[in-house]
CSV table of C-alpha atoms and ligand atoms in Angstrom, one decimal:
chain,number,residue,atom,x,y,z
E,1,MET,CA,37.7,125.7,102.1
E,2,PRO,CA,35.1,125.3,105.5
E,3,GLN,CA,31.9,127.2,105.6
E,4,ALA,CA,32.3,129.4,108.5
E,5,ALA,CA,30.0,128.1,111.4
E,6,THR,CA,30.1,128.5,115.3
E,7,ASP,CA,28.8,126.0,118.0
E,8,ARG,CA,27.7,127.5,121.1
E,9,ILE,CA,28.2,126.0,124.1
E,10,PHE,CA,27.9,126.6,127.8
E,11,ASP,CA,31.2,127.7,130.2
E,12,ARG,CA,32.1,125.5,132.4
E,13,SER,CA,29.8,123.1,133.9
E,14,GLY,CA,30.4,119.9,136.1
E,15,GLU,CA,30.3,117.7,132.2
E,16,PRO,CA,34.8,117.6,132.3
E,17,TYR,CA,35.1,118.5,128.5
E,18,GLY,CA,31.2,120.8,128.4
E,19,ALA,CA,27.9,120.8,127.2
E,20,PRO,CA,26.4,119.2,124.4
E,21,LEU,CA,26.5,121.5,121.5
E,22,ASN,CA,23.8,123.6,120.8
E,23,ALA,CA,22.3,124.1,124.4
E,24,ASN,CA,21.8,127.2,125.3
E,25,LEU,CA,21.9,129.8,122.6
E,26,SER,CA,21.6,132.1,125.1
E,27,ALA,CA,24.7,131.2,126.5
E,28,THR,CA,27.0,132.9,124.4
E,29,TRP,CA,29.6,135.0,126.4
E,30,ILE,CA,29.8,134.8,129.6
E,31,LEU,CA,31.8,137.1,132.9
E,32,ALA,CA,35.0,135.2,133.1
E,33,GLY,CA,38.0,136.0,135.0
E,34,HIS,CA,40.2,138.6,135.3
E,35,ASP,CA,42.4,141.5,133.8
E,36,THR,CA,45.6,142.2,135.8
E,37,SER,CA,44.0,145.3,137.2
E,38,GLY,CA,41.5,142.7,139.1
E,39,THR,CA,39.1,144.4,136.2
E,40,ALA,CA,36.3,141.7,135.9
E,41,MET,CA,36.5,140.6,131.7
E,42,SER,CA,34.0,139.8,129.3
E,43,ILE,CA,35.7,136.5,127.4
E,44,PRO,CA,33.6,135.0,124.0
E,45,ARG,CA,32.6,132.2,124.9
E,46,GLU,CA,31.4,131.4,121.3
E,47,ILE,CA,34.0,128.7,118.8
E,48,SER,CA,34.1,129.0,115.8
E,49,ILE,CA,36.1,126.7,112.8
E,50,CYS,CA,38.9,128.5,111.7
E,51,THR,CA,39.3,131.1,108.8
E,52,ARG,CA,42.1,131.7,107.0
E,53,GLN,CA,42.3,135.2,108.2
E,54,ASP,CA,42.2,134.5,111.6
E,55,TYR,CA,44.6,132.0,110.5
E,56,ASN,CA,47.0,134.2,109.1
E,57,GLN,CA,46.6,136.5,112.2
E,58,ILE,CA,48.1,133.2,114.4
E,59,LEU,CA,50.9,133.8,112.6
E,60,ASP,CA,51.8,137.1,112.0
E,61,GLU,CA,51.5,137.8,116.5
E,62,LEU,CA,52.9,133.6,117.5
E,63,HIS,CA,54.4,135.2,119.7
E,64,GLU,CA,51.7,136.8,122.1
E,65,PHE,CA,49.8,132.6,122.2
E,66,TRP,CA,54.2,131.3,122.1
E,67,GLY,CA,56.3,133.9,123.9
E,68,ALA,CA,59.6,133.9,122.9
E,69,ARG,CA,59.3,130.3,121.5
E,70,ASP,CA,59.1,129.6,117.7
E,71,THR,CA,56.0,127.2,116.8
E,72,ARG,CA,55.5,128.6,113.1
E,73,HIS,CA,56.7,123.9,112.8
E,74,LEU,CA,53.5,123.3,114.4
E,75,HIS,CA,51.4,125.9,112.5
E,76,HIS,CA,51.6,124.1,108.5
E,77,PRO,CA,48.5,125.5,106.8
E,78,PHE,CA,46.8,121.8,106.2
E,79,LEU,CA,45.5,122.0,109.4
E,80,ILE,CA,42.7,124.7,108.1
E,81,HIS,CA,43.4,123.5,104.4
E,82,GLU,CA,42.4,119.1,104.0
E,83,PHE,CA,41.5,119.2,108.8
E,84,GLY,CA,39.6,122.8,108.8
E,85,ASN,CA,36.1,121.0,110.5
E,86,SER,CA,38.2,120.3,113.5
E,87,ALA,CA,40.4,123.5,113.5
E,88,PHE,CA,39.1,126.3,116.1
E,89,VAL,CA,39.1,129.3,117.0
E,90,ILE,CA,37.4,132.1,120.0
E,91,ARG,CA,37.3,135.3,119.0
E,92,ASN,CA,37.3,138.8,121.4
E,93,GLY,CA,35.7,140.7,119.1
E,94,GLY,CA,38.0,140.4,115.6
E,95,GLU,CA,40.8,139.2,117.1
E,96,VAL,CA,41.5,135.7,117.6
E,97,VAL,CA,42.4,134.9,121.8
E,98,ALA,CA,42.8,131.5,121.0
E,99,TYR,CA,42.5,128.6,119.0
E,100,LEU,CA,43.2,124.4,119.0
E,101,PHE,CA,44.5,122.6,115.6
E,102,GLY,CA,43.4,118.8,115.9
E,103,PHE,CA,42.4,116.1,113.4
E,104,LEU,CA,41.3,112.7,114.0
E,105,SER,CA,43.6,109.5,113.1
E,106,GLN,CA,43.3,107.3,109.8
E,107,THR,CA,44.8,104.5,111.3
E,108,GLU,CA,42.2,104.0,115.5
E,109,PRO,CA,39.9,105.7,116.7
E,110,VAL,CA,41.5,108.4,118.4
E,111,GLY,CA,40.9,112.3,118.0
E,112,TYR,CA,44.5,113.9,118.3
E,113,VAL,CA,44.8,117.5,119.5
E,114,HIS,CA,48.1,118.9,117.7
E,115,THR,CA,48.4,122.3,119.0
E,116,VAL,CA,46.2,124.3,121.7
E,117,ALA,CA,46.8,127.7,122.5
E,118,VAL,CA,45.9,131.0,124.1
E,119,ARG,CA,47.2,134.5,124.0
E,120,MET,CA,49.0,135.4,127.3
E,121,SER,CA,46.9,137.7,128.1
E,122,ALA,CA,43.9,135.8,128.1
E,123,ARG,CA,44.9,132.8,130.1
E,124,ARG,CA,43.5,130.9,132.8
E,125,ARG,CA,39.9,131.3,132.3
E,126,GLY,CA,38.8,128.2,131.2
E,127,LEU,CA,39.9,128.9,127.3
E,128,ALA,CA,41.8,126.1,126.1
E,129,GLN,CA,39.7,123.8,128.6
E,130,GLN,CA,36.4,124.8,126.8
E,131,LEU,CA,38.0,124.3,123.1
E,132,PHE,CA,39.2,121.2,124.2
E,133,GLY,CA,35.8,119.6,125.5
E,134,HIS,CA,34.7,121.1,122.0
E,135,PHE,CA,37.1,118.9,120.8
E,136,VAL,CA,36.1,116.1,122.2
E,137,GLU,CA,32.6,116.3,121.3
E,138,PHE,CA,33.3,116.4,117.6
E,139,ALA,CA,35.5,113.2,118.1
E,140,ARG,CA,33.1,111.4,119.5
E,141,ARG,CA,30.9,112.6,117.3
E,142,HIS,CA,32.9,110.8,114.5
E,143,GLY,CA,33.0,107.5,116.4
E,144,CYS,CA,36.8,108.0,118.2
E,145,LYS,CA,36.6,106.7,121.6
E,146,GLN,CA,39.4,108.3,122.7
E,147,VAL,CA,42.0,111.4,122.8
E,148,LYS,CA,45.5,112.1,122.9
E,149,ALA,CA,48.3,114.6,122.6
E,150,ILE,CA,52.2,115.7,123.0
E,151,THR,CA,53.9,118.1,124.5
E,152,THR,CA,57.7,118.2,125.4
E,153,PRO,CA,58.6,117.5,128.4
E,154,SER,CA,59.7,121.0,130.0
E,155,ASN,CA,56.6,122.7,129.0
E,156,LEU,CA,55.4,122.5,131.9
E,157,GLU,CA,52.3,124.5,132.1
E,158,SER,CA,51.7,122.7,129.0
E,159,ILE,CA,51.7,119.7,131.0
E,160,ALA,CA,50.1,120.9,134.0
E,161,PHE,CA,47.1,122.4,131.6
E,162,HIS,CA,46.3,118.1,130.1
E,163,LYS,CA,46.3,116.5,133.6
E,164,SER,CA,43.5,119.4,134.5
E,165,LEU,CA,41.5,117.3,131.9
E,166,GLY,CA,42.2,114.2,133.8
E,167,MET,CA,44.5,112.7,130.9
E,168,GLN,CA,46.8,110.1,131.6
E,169,LEU,CA,50.4,110.3,131.2
E,170,LEU,CA,52.0,107.3,129.0
E,171,GLY,CA,56.0,106.4,129.6
E,172,ASP,CA,58.1,105.9,132.3
E,173,PRO,CA,58.7,108.4,134.9
E,174,THR,CA,61.7,110.5,134.4
E,175,SER,CA,64.3,111.7,137.2
E,176,ASP,CA,62.0,114.7,137.9
E,177,GLY,CA,58.8,112.9,138.0
E,178,ILE,CA,57.8,113.7,134.3
E,179,PRO,CA,56.4,110.0,132.8
E,180,VAL,CA,57.8,110.4,129.0
E,181,VAL,CA,58.0,108.2,126.0
E,182,PRO,CA,61.2,108.0,124.9
E,183,ASP,CA,62.5,109.3,121.1
E,184,TYR,CA,59.1,109.6,119.9
E,185,ALA,CA,58.9,112.9,118.0
E,186,GLY,CA,62.6,111.2,116.7
E,187,ARG,CA,65.3,110.4,118.0
E,188,GLY,CA,66.8,111.3,120.9
E,189,ALA,CA,62.8,113.6,121.4
E,190,HIS,CA,60.8,112.3,124.3
E,191,ARG,CA,57.4,113.7,124.6
E,192,VAL,CA,55.0,113.3,127.4
E,193,VAL,CA,51.5,111.1,126.1
E,194,PHE,CA,48.6,112.0,126.8
E,195,TRP,CA,45.6,109.9,126.3
E,196,LYS,CA,41.9,110.3,127.4
E,197,ALA,CA,38.8,108.2,127.2
E,198,ILE,CA,36.0,110.3,125.8
U,201,COA,C1,48.9,125.3,128.3
U,201,COA,C2,47.4,126.5,128.1
U,201,COA,C3,46.9,126.5,126.1
U,201,COA,C4,46.3,126.9,128.3
U,201,COA,O1,45.9,127.5,128.3
U,201,COA,P1,44.4,128.3,129.2
U,201,COA,O2,43.1,128.8,128.7
U,201,COA,O3,45.2,129.2,130.3
U,201,COA,O4,44.4,127.1,130.6
U,201,COA,P2,42.6,126.7,131.2
U,201,COA,O5,42.4,128.1,132.0
U,201,COA,O6,41.6,126.4,130.1
U,201,COA,O7,43.1,125.9,132.1
U,201,COA,C5,43.0,125.0,132.7
U,201,COA,C6,42.9,124.4,133.9
U,201,COA,O8,44.5,123.9,133.9
U,201,COA,C7,45.5,124.2,134.1
U,201,COA,N1,46.5,125.2,134.3
U,201,COA,C8,46.2,126.0,133.0
U,201,COA,N2,47.5,126.7,132.9
U,201,COA,C9,48.5,126.4,133.6
U,201,COA,C10,49.6,127.1,134.3
U,201,COA,N3,50.2,127.7,133.9
U,201,COA,N4,49.9,126.1,135.3
U,201,COA,C11,49.7,125.1,136.8
U,201,COA,N5,47.7,125.2,135.9
U,201,COA,C12,47.3,125.6,135.1
U,201,COA,C13,44.4,124.8,135.6
U,201,COA,O9,44.4,123.6,136.3
U,201,COA,C14,44.2,125.4,135.2
U,201,COA,O10,42.2,125.7,135.9
U,201,COA,P3,42.7,126.5,136.8
U,201,COA,O11,42.8,128.0,136.1
U,201,COA,O12,40.9,126.9,138.0
U,201,COA,O13,43.0,126.5,138.1
U,201,COA,C15,47.9,128.2,127.3
U,201,COA,O14,49.0,128.1,128.3
U,201,COA,C16,49.1,128.6,126.2
U,201,COA,O15,48.2,128.5,125.9
U,201,COA,N6,50.0,128.4,126.8
U,201,COA,C17,51.2,128.0,125.7
U,201,COA,C18,51.1,127.4,124.9
U,201,COA,C19,50.5,125.8,124.7
U,201,COA,O16,52.1,125.5,125.3
U,201,COA,N7,50.4,124.8,124.3
U,201,COA,C20,49.9,123.2,124.8
U,201,COA,C21,50.7,122.8,123.4
U,201,COA,S1,50.3,122.3,122.4
């Protein structure tokens, strides 16, 4: 199992994918966002490696990240066992509030974000963006030149999120204007494929 490790990084800055790791160790907690009552909330900005305990909690509480969608199949344990050094979480106390599971391609210099999710109660506070930036730095350190992700054409919030990162959409636009790569995930399973040079 990988050792638990932490890289602290800044809140959203001019750099779209975050500041260099360990740039300012005092910037561990930063005020960001509001809860539904409008009260300012303190969101942890510390990114850690996903432990087995975190992983179990994520699986136990998948509905808090994904709603009614059954995405258990997206959470294969190899993501923390064999690719555990690119499985990241943000915790609030003992609770995982956001996670990103990624890995590096063995066939091209590409970092692939397999899944990223944020608890519904912690959305729109930049947590996914921050995790993405952290993964991009990881990928860069390992020689990657691009970062890639995919999503289903119906996942409009995911499309909006990835577009906000400046990612390009591959493929040709469908009638509803969203570019998709036909059959990307198997026959009849079209996917939105995002790509960005890093
Ligand atoms: C997609 C998801 C990970 C985004 O997480 P998040 O922490 O809320 O996203 P961020 O706060 O980092 O958003 C960054 C930017 O992305 C865009 N964005 C994110 N969610 C959006 C939404 N629902 N609608 C429109 N734009 C959105 C915005 O431009 C946002 O910046 P802003 O808040 O300043 O306007 C989250 O909605 C989620 O967990 N969804 C369910 C799981 C999922 O579908 N994951 C993606 C496929 S693997």
